[in-house]
Amino acid sequence: MDVLIVEDDDGTAEALERTLSVHGYRTQRVGTGAEALTRLADVGLVLLDLGLPDLDGQEVCRRIRELSCVPVIVLSGRTEELDRVLALHLGADDFLGKPFSRHELVARIQAVLRRAAGCSGHPAGRDSPAAATPAAPAPPAATASTTPPAPPAPGAEDPGPDPHRPGQAPLRCGPVRLDPRTRKLFVDGAEIRVTRKEFDLLAMLLEEPGSVMERQDIMCRVWDENWYGSTRTLDVHVGSLRSKLGHTEWIETVRGVGYRLALPTAARA
């Protein structure tokens, strides 16, 4: 089954082509809405960006729905509620905001193709990888000889996490302490609330204070190696962490490379 990628950004389109190819989909790619409208007859699904150079993606979605019942998944950085609702009203089958991971993209494609399998107006569902996947075999029935696991001995206690296990020991730098087991951050003994990504980002920087972490390495580890969209989200998270840590000097920007954790002058006193 062919997937039509309607995307004018070369980097994003090429990444989509690689991901879809790995999962067994053939791809066609166009960079304008007008060209997309001429390619609907032989494709089973459309991935549509809203920011096209000739026509607004919402208008392209409306015209696609007038011509075909081919499933359409909108991929866009315009994630306001109005944009999402309008795209769905105009005929999109799903809306995925940028940036997103390849795992969610493939899962949504498979879900849309399952729903579209009953439509005779397009090939989706008949020869797609999702439709060709056989049902998982039923697990073997339990037999009477199956022995249940022995209950714990009376008085035995759960040893809990091993504090000496790699990745479990708290990470420290000056007054900053990060506990991977409880996923809590403390500065001068006071707990600081952070988001999951902020925690993971700070943990990576704390592993080697003073060492420069490259942007791409941070994006691959904290977000996803197949991240789609701008790396600007990293800069936003760094700015938020600087504010929460109480000083901009905690995280230094190394221009053209990435970031490193440093102890502010005020914290050394």
Tab-separated table of C-alpha atoms in Angstrom:
chain	number	residue	atom	x	y	z
A	1	MET	CA	0.000	0.000	0.000
A	2	ASP	CA	1.238	3.492	-0.893
A	3	VAL	CA	1.165	6.359	1.601
A	4	LEU	CA	1.074	9.857	0.125
A	5	ILE	CA	3.236	12.300	2.095
A	6	VAL	CA	2.151	15.907	1.545
A	7	GLU	CA	5.010	17.869	3.113
A	8	ASP	CA	7.138	20.722	1.748
A	9	ASP	CA	9.960	20.380	4.299
A	10	ASP	CA	12.621	18.045	2.880
A	11	GLY	CA	14.006	16.916	6.243
A	12	THR	CA	10.623	16.002	7.682
A	13	ALA	CA	9.479	14.285	4.479
A	14	GLU	CA	12.644	12.191	4.214
A	15	ALA	CA	12.361	11.106	7.854
A	16	LEU	CA	8.750	10.063	7.257
A	17	GLU	CA	9.763	8.090	4.175
A	18	ARG	CA	12.436	6.207	6.128
A	19	THR	CA	10.096	5.353	8.992
A	20	LEU	CA	7.275	4.163	6.732
A	21	SER	CA	9.670	2.094	4.627
A	22	VAL	CA	10.949	0.297	7.735
A	23	HIS	CA	7.355	-0.635	8.610
A	24	GLY	CA	6.544	-2.005	5.175
A	25	TYR	CA	4.777	0.943	3.527
A	26	ARG	CA	5.571	2.297	0.099
A	27	THR	CA	5.554	6.078	-0.155
A	28	GLN	CA	4.864	8.841	-2.623
A	29	ARG	CA	5.829	12.402	-1.800
A	30	VAL	CA	4.551	15.779	-2.986
A	31	GLY	CA	5.283	19.279	-1.736
A	32	THR	CA	2.100	21.119	-2.708
A	33	GLY	CA	-1.621	20.757	-2.124
A	34	ALA	CA	-2.437	20.987	-5.828
A	35	GLU	CA	-0.191	18.048	-6.669
A	36	ALA	CA	-1.603	16.024	-3.788
A	37	LEU	CA	-5.108	16.311	-5.257
A	38	THR	CA	-3.898	14.565	-8.423
A	39	ARG	CA	-2.400	11.570	-6.583
A	40	LEU	CA	-5.383	10.216	-4.662
A	41	ALA	CA	-6.425	7.395	-6.984
A	42	ASP	CA	-3.589	5.002	-6.187
A	43	VAL	CA	-2.813	5.671	-2.532
A	44	GLY	CA	-4.239	4.093	0.605
A	45	LEU	CA	-3.545	6.878	3.093
A	46	VAL	CA	-2.517	10.556	3.112
A	47	LEU	CA	-0.197	12.229	5.630
A	48	LEU	CA	-1.014	15.928	5.265
A	49	ASP	CA	0.917	18.923	6.587
A	50	LEU	CA	-1.139	22.095	7.019
A	51	GLY	CA	1.632	24.573	6.168
A	52	LEU	CA	1.853	24.121	2.397
A	53	PRO	CA	3.210	26.775	0.010
A	54	ASP	CA	0.240	26.941	-2.374
A	55	LEU	CA	-2.950	25.973	-0.523
A	56	ASP	CA	-3.776	25.941	3.161
A	57	GLY	CA	-3.761	22.371	4.428
A	58	GLN	CA	-7.314	22.709	5.757
A	59	GLU	CA	-8.521	23.534	2.246
A	60	VAL	CA	-6.556	20.615	0.815
A	61	CYS	CA	-8.204	18.329	3.370
A	62	ARG	CA	-11.658	19.557	2.358
A	63	ARG	CA	-10.957	18.982	-1.332
A	64	ILE	CA	-9.531	15.520	-0.702
A	65	ARG	CA	-12.714	14.545	1.098
A	66	GLU	CA	-14.816	15.788	-1.829
A	67	LEU	CA	-12.855	13.577	-4.212
A	68	SER	CA	-12.111	10.451	-2.181
A	69	CYS	CA	-12.687	8.555	1.042
A	70	VAL	CA	-8.953	7.875	1.397
A	71	PRO	CA	-7.935	8.190	5.077
A	72	VAL	CA	-6.180	11.456	5.953
A	73	ILE	CA	-3.936	12.024	8.970
A	74	VAL	CA	-2.987	15.650	9.508
A	75	LEU	CA	0.571	16.225	10.776
A	76	SER	CA	1.072	19.793	11.894
A	77	GLY	CA	2.767	22.109	14.326
A	78	ARG	CA	-0.465	24.104	14.453
A	79	THR	CA	-1.925	22.341	17.469
A	80	GLU	CA	-4.464	24.849	18.765
A	81	GLU	CA	-7.889	23.360	19.459
A	82	LEU	CA	-9.432	25.309	16.577
A	83	ASP	CA	-6.943	23.841	14.082
A	84	ARG	CA	-7.548	20.302	15.324
A	85	VAL	CA	-11.339	20.600	15.362
A	86	LEU	CA	-11.482	22.284	11.951
A	87	ALA	CA	-9.294	19.619	10.349
A	88	LEU	CA	-11.507	16.853	11.726
A	89	HIS	CA	-14.676	18.653	10.617
A	90	LEU	CA	-13.243	19.060	7.115
A	91	GLY	CA	-12.657	15.332	6.779
A	92	ALA	CA	-9.387	14.380	8.470
A	93	ASP	CA	-9.466	10.982	10.167
A	94	ASP	CA	-6.850	11.903	12.755
A	95	PHE	CA	-4.636	14.803	13.820
A	96	LEU	CA	-1.095	14.376	15.113
A	97	GLY	CA	0.672	17.446	16.449
A	98	LYS	CA	4.333	18.039	15.708
A	99	PRO	CA	6.701	17.066	17.145
A	100	PHE	CA	5.803	13.390	17.505
A	101	SER	CA	7.580	10.039	17.701
A	102	ARG	CA	7.627	7.383	15.009
A	103	HIS	CA	5.977	4.887	17.359
A	104	GLU	CA	2.874	7.033	17.800
A	105	LEU	CA	2.768	7.819	14.080
A	106	VAL	CA	2.816	4.139	13.068
A	107	ALA	CA	0.250	3.244	15.746
A	108	ARG	CA	-2.128	5.942	14.494
A	109	ILE	CA	-1.663	4.857	10.881
A	110	GLN	CA	-2.550	1.286	11.784
A	111	ALA	CA	-5.588	2.411	13.794
A	112	VAL	CA	-6.895	4.581	10.947
A	113	LEU	CA	-6.397	1.788	8.415
A	114	ARG	CA	-8.315	-0.638	10.619
A	115	ARG	CA	-11.253	1.768	10.742
A	116	ALA	CA	-11.081	2.376	6.982
A	117	ALA	CA	-10.927	-1.301	6.015
A	118	GLY	CA	-14.665	-1.456	5.286
A	119	CYS	CA	-14.613	1.327	2.689
A	120	SER	CA	-14.531	0.073	-0.921
A	121	GLY	CA	-13.462	3.431	-2.353
A	122	HIS	CA	-9.752	3.038	-1.630
A	123	PRO	CA	-7.188	0.268	-1.107
A	124	ALA	CA	-6.566	0.955	2.579
A	125	GLY	CA	-7.112	-2.095	4.681
A	126	ARG	CA	-6.854	-4.584	1.800
A	127	ASP	CA	-3.101	-4.714	1.256
A	128	SER	CA	-1.658	-2.631	4.039
A	129	PRO	CA	0.898	-4.077	6.459
A	130	ALA	CA	-1.543	-3.519	9.295
A	131	ALA	CA	-4.252	-5.560	7.594
A	132	ALA	CA	-1.833	-8.306	6.603
A	133	THR	CA	-0.643	-8.885	10.127
A	134	PRO	CA	-2.043	-12.227	11.330
A	135	ALA	CA	-3.918	-12.425	14.583
A	136	ALA	CA	-1.837	-13.406	17.546
A	137	PRO	CA	-2.261	-17.077	18.511
A	138	ALA	CA	-4.348	-17.767	21.585
A	139	PRO	CA	-2.294	-18.610	24.652
A	140	PRO	CA	-2.253	-22.295	25.612
A	141	ALA	CA	-4.858	-23.323	28.138
A	142	ALA	CA	-3.649	-23.834	31.663
A	143	THR	CA	-3.385	-27.440	32.764
A	144	ALA	CA	-4.256	-28.932	36.078
A	145	SER	CA	-0.581	-29.633	36.744
A	146	THR	CA	0.342	-25.944	36.689
A	147	THR	CA	1.908	-25.077	40.008
A	148	PRO	CA	1.211	-21.584	41.320
A	149	PRO	CA	4.184	-19.600	42.584
A	150	ALA	CA	4.984	-20.105	46.241
A	151	PRO	CA	3.820	-17.297	48.519
A	152	PRO	CA	6.487	-15.288	50.317
A	153	ALA	CA	7.632	-16.622	53.663
A	154	PRO	CA	5.839	-15.147	56.686
A	155	GLY	CA	7.513	-12.002	57.873
A	156	ALA	CA	9.524	-11.576	54.670
A	157	GLU	CA	9.858	-7.994	53.479
A	158	ASP	CA	10.233	-6.531	50.027
A	159	PRO	CA	13.861	-5.410	49.812
A	160	GLY	CA	12.843	-2.523	47.562
A	161	PRO	CA	15.168	-0.873	45.057
A	162	ASP	CA	18.863	-1.526	45.500
A	163	PRO	CA	20.512	1.833	46.172
A	164	HIS	CA	23.782	0.506	44.730
A	165	ARG	CA	22.220	-0.545	41.426
A	166	PRO	CA	23.415	1.615	38.486
A	167	GLY	CA	21.145	4.568	37.886
A	168	GLN	CA	19.649	4.465	41.384
A	169	ALA	CA	22.120	6.615	43.324
A	170	PRO	CA	21.165	10.310	43.648
A	171	LEU	CA	22.921	12.699	41.277
A	172	ARG	CA	24.457	15.786	42.881
A	173	CYS	CA	26.095	19.046	41.888
A	174	GLY	CA	26.506	21.664	44.586
A	175	PRO	CA	23.108	22.299	46.198
A	176	VAL	CA	21.283	20.354	43.480
A	177	ARG	CA	20.268	16.757	44.207
A	178	LEU	CA	18.304	14.581	41.794
A	179	ASP	CA	16.868	11.257	42.985
A	180	PRO	CA	16.191	8.848	40.057
A	181	ARG	CA	14.259	6.427	42.282
A	182	THR	CA	11.652	8.943	43.414
A	183	ARG	CA	12.093	11.233	40.375
A	184	LYS	CA	12.369	14.259	42.634
A	185	LEU	CA	14.607	17.319	42.403
A	186	PHE	CA	15.911	19.205	45.434
A	187	VAL	CA	17.774	22.518	45.548
A	188	ASP	CA	19.223	23.458	48.949
A	189	GLY	CA	16.994	20.751	50.436
A	190	ALA	CA	13.764	22.179	49.007
A	191	GLU	CA	11.819	20.098	46.476
A	192	ILE	CA	11.419	21.700	43.050
A	193	ARG	CA	8.589	20.543	40.802
A	194	VAL	CA	9.685	19.639	37.289
A	195	THR	CA	8.079	17.917	34.319
A	196	ARG	CA	9.110	14.453	33.146
A	197	LYS	CA	11.203	15.814	30.261
A	198	GLU	CA	12.804	18.465	32.467
A	199	PHE	CA	13.778	15.734	34.938
A	200	ASP	CA	15.275	13.513	32.216
A	201	LEU	CA	17.147	16.445	30.676
A	202	LEU	CA	18.638	17.527	34.008
A	203	ALA	CA	19.547	13.922	34.870
A	204	MET	CA	21.517	13.617	31.632
A	205	LEU	CA	23.408	16.863	32.327
A	206	LEU	CA	24.076	15.848	35.945
A	207	GLU	CA	25.729	12.601	34.889
A	208	GLU	CA	28.770	14.573	33.707
A	209	PRO	CA	28.768	18.096	35.147
A	210	GLY	CA	30.989	20.383	33.079
A	211	SER	CA	30.898	18.120	30.016
A	212	VAL	CA	29.195	19.388	26.883
A	213	MET	CA	26.147	17.380	25.777
A	214	GLU	CA	25.419	17.745	22.072
A	215	ARG	CA	21.918	18.799	21.039
A	216	GLN	CA	21.354	15.729	18.894
A	217	ASP	CA	22.431	13.374	21.675
A	218	ILE	CA	20.050	15.087	24.099
A	219	MET	CA	17.152	14.911	21.632
A	220	CYS	CA	17.770	11.209	20.935
A	221	ARG	CA	17.982	10.254	24.595
A	222	VAL	CA	15.447	12.528	26.292
A	223	TRP	CA	12.895	12.630	23.497
A	224	ASP	CA	13.202	10.041	20.715
A	225	GLU	CA	15.798	9.109	18.112
A	226	ASN	CA	13.099	9.477	15.463
A	227	TRP	CA	11.811	12.837	16.748
A	228	TYR	CA	9.873	14.827	14.182
A	229	GLY	CA	9.752	18.578	14.412
A	230	SER	CA	11.934	21.424	15.609
A	231	THR	CA	14.576	20.973	18.319
A	232	ARG	CA	13.373	24.312	19.658
A	233	THR	CA	11.530	22.309	22.292
A	234	LEU	CA	14.944	21.578	23.879
A	235	ASP	CA	15.656	25.305	24.246
A	236	VAL	CA	12.265	25.824	25.873
A	237	HIS	CA	12.920	23.076	28.433
A	238	VAL	CA	16.395	24.459	29.180
A	239	GLY	CA	14.916	27.910	29.789
A	240	SER	CA	12.321	26.458	32.134
A	241	LEU	CA	14.969	24.509	34.087
A	242	ARG	CA	17.157	27.595	34.463
A	243	SER	CA	14.236	29.449	35.971
A	244	LYS	CA	13.354	26.623	38.369
A	245	LEU	CA	16.963	26.135	39.475
A	246	GLY	CA	17.099	29.823	40.364
A	247	HIS	CA	19.992	30.913	38.145
A	248	THR	CA	20.676	31.021	34.403
A	249	GLU	CA	24.314	29.962	34.981
A	250	TRP	CA	23.282	26.416	35.952
A	251	ILE	CA	22.983	25.409	32.294
A	252	GLU	CA	25.470	26.965	29.889
A	253	THR	CA	24.850	27.196	26.154
A	254	VAL	CA	27.758	26.082	23.981
A	255	ARG	CA	26.934	27.736	20.680
A	256	GLY	CA	26.592	25.381	17.758
A	257	VAL	CA	27.117	22.320	19.965
A	258	GLY	CA	24.760	21.938	22.907
A	259	TYR	CA	24.600	22.468	26.670
A	260	ARG	CA	26.575	21.701	29.820
A	261	LEU	CA	25.825	21.837	33.526
A	262	ALA	CA	27.911	24.317	35.523
A	263	LEU	CA	27.905	25.417	39.146
A	264	PRO	CA	26.943	29.118	39.364
A	265	THR	CA	29.370	31.449	41.107
A	266	ALA	CA	26.755	32.247	43.748
A	267	ALA	CA	26.320	28.535	44.565
A	268	ARG	CA	30.066	28.073	45.165
A	269	ALA	CA	30.127	30.584	48.014
